[in-house]
Coordinates of C-alpha atoms in Angstrom, one line a residue:
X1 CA 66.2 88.9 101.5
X2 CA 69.2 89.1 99.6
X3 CA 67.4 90.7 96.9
X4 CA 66.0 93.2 98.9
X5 CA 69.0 94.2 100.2
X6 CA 70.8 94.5 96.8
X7 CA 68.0 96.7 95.1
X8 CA 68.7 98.8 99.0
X9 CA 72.0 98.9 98.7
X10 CA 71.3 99.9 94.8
X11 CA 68.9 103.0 95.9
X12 CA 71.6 104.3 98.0
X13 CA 74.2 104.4 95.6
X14 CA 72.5 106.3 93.3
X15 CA 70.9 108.8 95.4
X16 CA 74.5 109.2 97.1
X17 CA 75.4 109.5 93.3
X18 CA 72.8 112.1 92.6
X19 CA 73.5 114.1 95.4
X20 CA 77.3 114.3 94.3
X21 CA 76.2 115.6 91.3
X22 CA 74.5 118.4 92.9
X23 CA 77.7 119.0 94.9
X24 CA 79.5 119.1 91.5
X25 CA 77.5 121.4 90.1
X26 CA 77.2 123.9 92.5
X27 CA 81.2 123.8 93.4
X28 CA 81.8 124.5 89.8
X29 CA 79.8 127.8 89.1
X30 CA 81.3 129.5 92.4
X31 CA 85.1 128.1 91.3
X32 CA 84.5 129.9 88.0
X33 CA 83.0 133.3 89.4
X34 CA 85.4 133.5 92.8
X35 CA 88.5 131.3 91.6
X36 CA 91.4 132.6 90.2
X37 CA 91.6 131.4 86.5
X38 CA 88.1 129.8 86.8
X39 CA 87.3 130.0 83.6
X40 CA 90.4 129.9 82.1
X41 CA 91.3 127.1 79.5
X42 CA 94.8 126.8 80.4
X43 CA 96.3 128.3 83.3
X44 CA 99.1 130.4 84.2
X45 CA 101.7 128.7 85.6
X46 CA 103.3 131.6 87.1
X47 CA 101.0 130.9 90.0
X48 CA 102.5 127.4 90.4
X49 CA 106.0 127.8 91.8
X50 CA 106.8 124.6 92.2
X51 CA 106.7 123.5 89.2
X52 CA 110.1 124.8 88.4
X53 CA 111.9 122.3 90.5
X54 CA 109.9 119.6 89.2
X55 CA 111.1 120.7 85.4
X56 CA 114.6 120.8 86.9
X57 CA 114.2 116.5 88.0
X58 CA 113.2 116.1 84.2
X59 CA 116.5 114.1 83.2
X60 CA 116.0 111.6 86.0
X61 CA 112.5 111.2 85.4
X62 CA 113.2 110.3 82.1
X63 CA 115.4 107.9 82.9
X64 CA 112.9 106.2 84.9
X65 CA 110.4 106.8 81.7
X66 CA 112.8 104.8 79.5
X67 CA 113.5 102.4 81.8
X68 CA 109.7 101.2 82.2
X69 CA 109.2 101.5 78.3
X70 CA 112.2 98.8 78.0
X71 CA 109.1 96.6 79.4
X72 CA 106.0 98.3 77.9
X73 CA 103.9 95.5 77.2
X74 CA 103.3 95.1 80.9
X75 CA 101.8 98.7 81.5
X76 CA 98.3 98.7 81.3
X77 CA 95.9 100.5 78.4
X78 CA 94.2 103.0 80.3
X79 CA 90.8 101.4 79.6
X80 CA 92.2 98.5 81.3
X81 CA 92.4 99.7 84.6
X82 CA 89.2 101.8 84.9
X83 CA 85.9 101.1 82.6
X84 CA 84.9 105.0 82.7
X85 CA 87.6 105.3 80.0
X86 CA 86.6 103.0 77.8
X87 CA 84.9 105.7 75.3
X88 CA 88.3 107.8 75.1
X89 CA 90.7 104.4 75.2
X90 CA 90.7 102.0 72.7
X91 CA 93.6 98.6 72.2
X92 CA 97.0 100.0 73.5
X93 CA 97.1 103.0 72.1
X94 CA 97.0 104.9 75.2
X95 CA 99.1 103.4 77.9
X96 CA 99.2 104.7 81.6
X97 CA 102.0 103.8 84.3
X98 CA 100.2 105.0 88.0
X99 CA 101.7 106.0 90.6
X100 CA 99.1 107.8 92.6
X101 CA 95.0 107.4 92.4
X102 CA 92.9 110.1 94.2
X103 CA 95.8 110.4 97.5
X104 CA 96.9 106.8 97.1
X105 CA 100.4 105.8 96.4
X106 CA 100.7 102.7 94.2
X107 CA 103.8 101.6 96.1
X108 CA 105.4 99.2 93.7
X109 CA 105.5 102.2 91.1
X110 CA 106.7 104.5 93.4
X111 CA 109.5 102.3 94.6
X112 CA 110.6 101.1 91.3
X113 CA 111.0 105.0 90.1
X114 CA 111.7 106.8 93.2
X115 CA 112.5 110.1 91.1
X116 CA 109.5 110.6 89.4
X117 CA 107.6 109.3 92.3
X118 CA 109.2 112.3 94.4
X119 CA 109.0 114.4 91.9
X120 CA 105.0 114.2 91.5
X121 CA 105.7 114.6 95.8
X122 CA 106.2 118.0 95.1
X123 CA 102.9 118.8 94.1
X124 CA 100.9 120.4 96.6
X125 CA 97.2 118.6 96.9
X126 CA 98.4 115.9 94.4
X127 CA 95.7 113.3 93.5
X128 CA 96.8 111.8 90.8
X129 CA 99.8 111.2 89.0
X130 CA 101.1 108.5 86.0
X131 CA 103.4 108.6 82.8
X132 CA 101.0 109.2 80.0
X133 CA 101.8 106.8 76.7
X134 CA 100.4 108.2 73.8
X135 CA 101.2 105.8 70.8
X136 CA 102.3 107.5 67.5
X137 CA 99.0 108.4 65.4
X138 CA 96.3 108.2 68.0
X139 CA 93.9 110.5 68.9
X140 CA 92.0 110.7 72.1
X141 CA 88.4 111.8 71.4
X142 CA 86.7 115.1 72.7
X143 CA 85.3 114.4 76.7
X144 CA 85.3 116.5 79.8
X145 CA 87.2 115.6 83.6
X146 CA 85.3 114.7 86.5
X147 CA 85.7 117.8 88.1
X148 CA 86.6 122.1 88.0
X149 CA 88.1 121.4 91.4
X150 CA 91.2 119.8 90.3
X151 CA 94.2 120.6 88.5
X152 CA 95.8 118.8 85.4
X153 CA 99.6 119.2 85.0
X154 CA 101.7 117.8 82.2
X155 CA 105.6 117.9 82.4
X156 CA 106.4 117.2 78.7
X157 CA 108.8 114.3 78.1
X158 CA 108.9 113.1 75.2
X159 CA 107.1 114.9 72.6
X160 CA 107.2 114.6 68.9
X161 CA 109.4 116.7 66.5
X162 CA 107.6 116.3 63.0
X163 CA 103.7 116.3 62.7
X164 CA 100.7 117.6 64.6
X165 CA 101.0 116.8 68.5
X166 CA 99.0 119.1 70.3
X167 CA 95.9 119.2 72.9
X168 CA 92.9 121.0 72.7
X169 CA 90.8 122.7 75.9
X170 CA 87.7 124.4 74.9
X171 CA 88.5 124.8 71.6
X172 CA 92.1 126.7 72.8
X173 CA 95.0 124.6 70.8
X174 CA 98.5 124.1 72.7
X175 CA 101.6 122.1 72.0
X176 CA 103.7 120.6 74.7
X177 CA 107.5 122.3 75.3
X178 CA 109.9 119.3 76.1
X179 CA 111.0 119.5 79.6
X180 CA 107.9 122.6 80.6
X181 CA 104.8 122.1 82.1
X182 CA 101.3 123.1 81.2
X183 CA 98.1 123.6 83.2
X184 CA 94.8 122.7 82.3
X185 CA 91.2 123.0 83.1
X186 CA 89.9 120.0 81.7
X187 CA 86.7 120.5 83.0
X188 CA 86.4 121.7 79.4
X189 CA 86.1 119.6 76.7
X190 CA 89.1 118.5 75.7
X191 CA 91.2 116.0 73.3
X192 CA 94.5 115.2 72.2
X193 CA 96.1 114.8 68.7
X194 CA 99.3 112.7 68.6
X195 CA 99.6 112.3 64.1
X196 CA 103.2 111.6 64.3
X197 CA 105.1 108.8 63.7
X198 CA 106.7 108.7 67.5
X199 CA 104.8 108.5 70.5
X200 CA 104.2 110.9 73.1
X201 CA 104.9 110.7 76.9
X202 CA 103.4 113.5 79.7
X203 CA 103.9 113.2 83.5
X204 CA 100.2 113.8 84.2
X205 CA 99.2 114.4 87.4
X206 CA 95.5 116.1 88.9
X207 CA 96.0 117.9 92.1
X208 CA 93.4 120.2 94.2
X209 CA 92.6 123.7 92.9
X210 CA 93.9 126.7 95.1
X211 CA 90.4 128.4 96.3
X212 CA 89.8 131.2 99.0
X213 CA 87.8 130.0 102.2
X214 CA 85.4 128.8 102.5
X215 CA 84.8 127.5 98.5
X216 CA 88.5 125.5 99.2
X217 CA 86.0 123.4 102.0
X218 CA 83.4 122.5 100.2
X219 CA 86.4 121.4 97.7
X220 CA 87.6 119.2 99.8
X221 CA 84.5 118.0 100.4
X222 CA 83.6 116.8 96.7
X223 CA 87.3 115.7 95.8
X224 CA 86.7 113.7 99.0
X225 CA 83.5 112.1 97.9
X226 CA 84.7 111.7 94.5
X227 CA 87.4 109.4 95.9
X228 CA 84.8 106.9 97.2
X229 CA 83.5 106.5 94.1
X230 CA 84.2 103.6 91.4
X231 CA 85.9 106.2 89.2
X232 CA 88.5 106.4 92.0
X233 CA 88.2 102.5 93.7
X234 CA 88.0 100.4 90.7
X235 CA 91.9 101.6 89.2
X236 CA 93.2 100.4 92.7
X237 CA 91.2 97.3 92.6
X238 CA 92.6 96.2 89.3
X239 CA 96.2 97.3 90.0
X240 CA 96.1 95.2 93.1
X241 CA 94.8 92.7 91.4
X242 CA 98.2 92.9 88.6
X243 CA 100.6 93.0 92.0
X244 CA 100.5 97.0 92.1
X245 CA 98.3 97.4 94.9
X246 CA 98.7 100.3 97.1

């Protein structure tokens, strides 16, 4: 019996999983024909007004940076805290403190560096959002996001002087601008480069893509589904499992 139900409960997951996939394909061609900058690499942040008050909170939430690297051993390798990432994240090399996974606040995190936590606040539609540790020569491989319908932004906060430090989107090269903010489609293919000696830190957060009506529903919709999924459960699993739960 229990078998049977398993192998069930199996068939549904992947038929739910099949049919987000559907859902994921057809939200994606109508945001790059009817969105604004939907097929745009990187996108104009002109569009993004408040982002300006967020680059004026950079001093305090680098403060709050520094003060969690004084105890960097205990933030987890990104791998650590969700299995997808495992192909792109490899030992320590790329370290992520969360604060916010798919809509939920990791409230230890949040406490503990109220700043940056309100900061990230700010962002309308906010999914995600976590200090980004990049050690100093590490690379993170080529790979695509989840999803068109979401929004990467990087607030640049520490970024190295001397060397090559830069991302790639779709074969479109940038460098980060201390204290300024980029915005990516990383529905592309993307990697980053960090052949320095110092290491590099982003405020990374993903937040819902500004459509017309009635493409922003069927948004919602996936970014909702997406949020079931073990790509969005298992990180708050394992951080409640570390005393970080939400």
């Amino acid at each position: 019996m229990h078998r049977v139900f398993f192998k069930l409960k199996y068939l549904i997951n992947r038929v739910c999983l099949l049919v987000l996939s559907c859902l994921i394909m057809v939200s994606e061609k109508l945001i790059k024909k009817y969105g604004h900058d939907g097929d745009s690499r990187f996108l104009n942040e002109g569009q993004f007004e408040w982002s300006s008050l967020i680059e004026s909170n950079s001093d305090e939430i680098v403060k709050e940076l520094n003060m969690a690297l004084v105890d960097s051993d205990d933030i987890p390798a990104f791998h650590e805290i969700s299995e997808a990432q495992k192909p792109i994240s490899k030992n320590n090399d790329w370290k992520t403190l969360l604060f916010y996974v798919f809509g939920n606040e990791i409230t230890v995190n949040c406490k503990k560096y109220p700043s940056t936590a309100s900061s990230l606040r700010m962002i309308p539609g906010l999914q995600n959002g976590m200090f980004s540790i990049l050690a100093p020569r590490t690379e993170i491989p080529l790979h695509r996001g989840p999803y068109k319908g979401l929004v990467r932004y990087h607030l640049a906060l520490k970024i190295p002087v001397k060397g090559d430090c830069y991302i790639e989107v779709g074969g479109e090269r940038r460098s980060w601008v201390k204290n300024k903010s980029l915005f990516i489609d990383d529905s592309f293919v993307h990697g980053v480069v960090n052949n320095t000696d110092e290491t590099r830190v982003v405020l990374f957060a993903d937040f819902v893509r500004p459509l017309p009506l009635p493409l922003s529903w069927l948004n919602y919709i996936v970014i909702y589904l997406i949020s079931l999924t073990d790509l969005a459960r298992e990180p708050i699993d394992k951080l409640q499992g570390r005393g970080q739960g939400v």
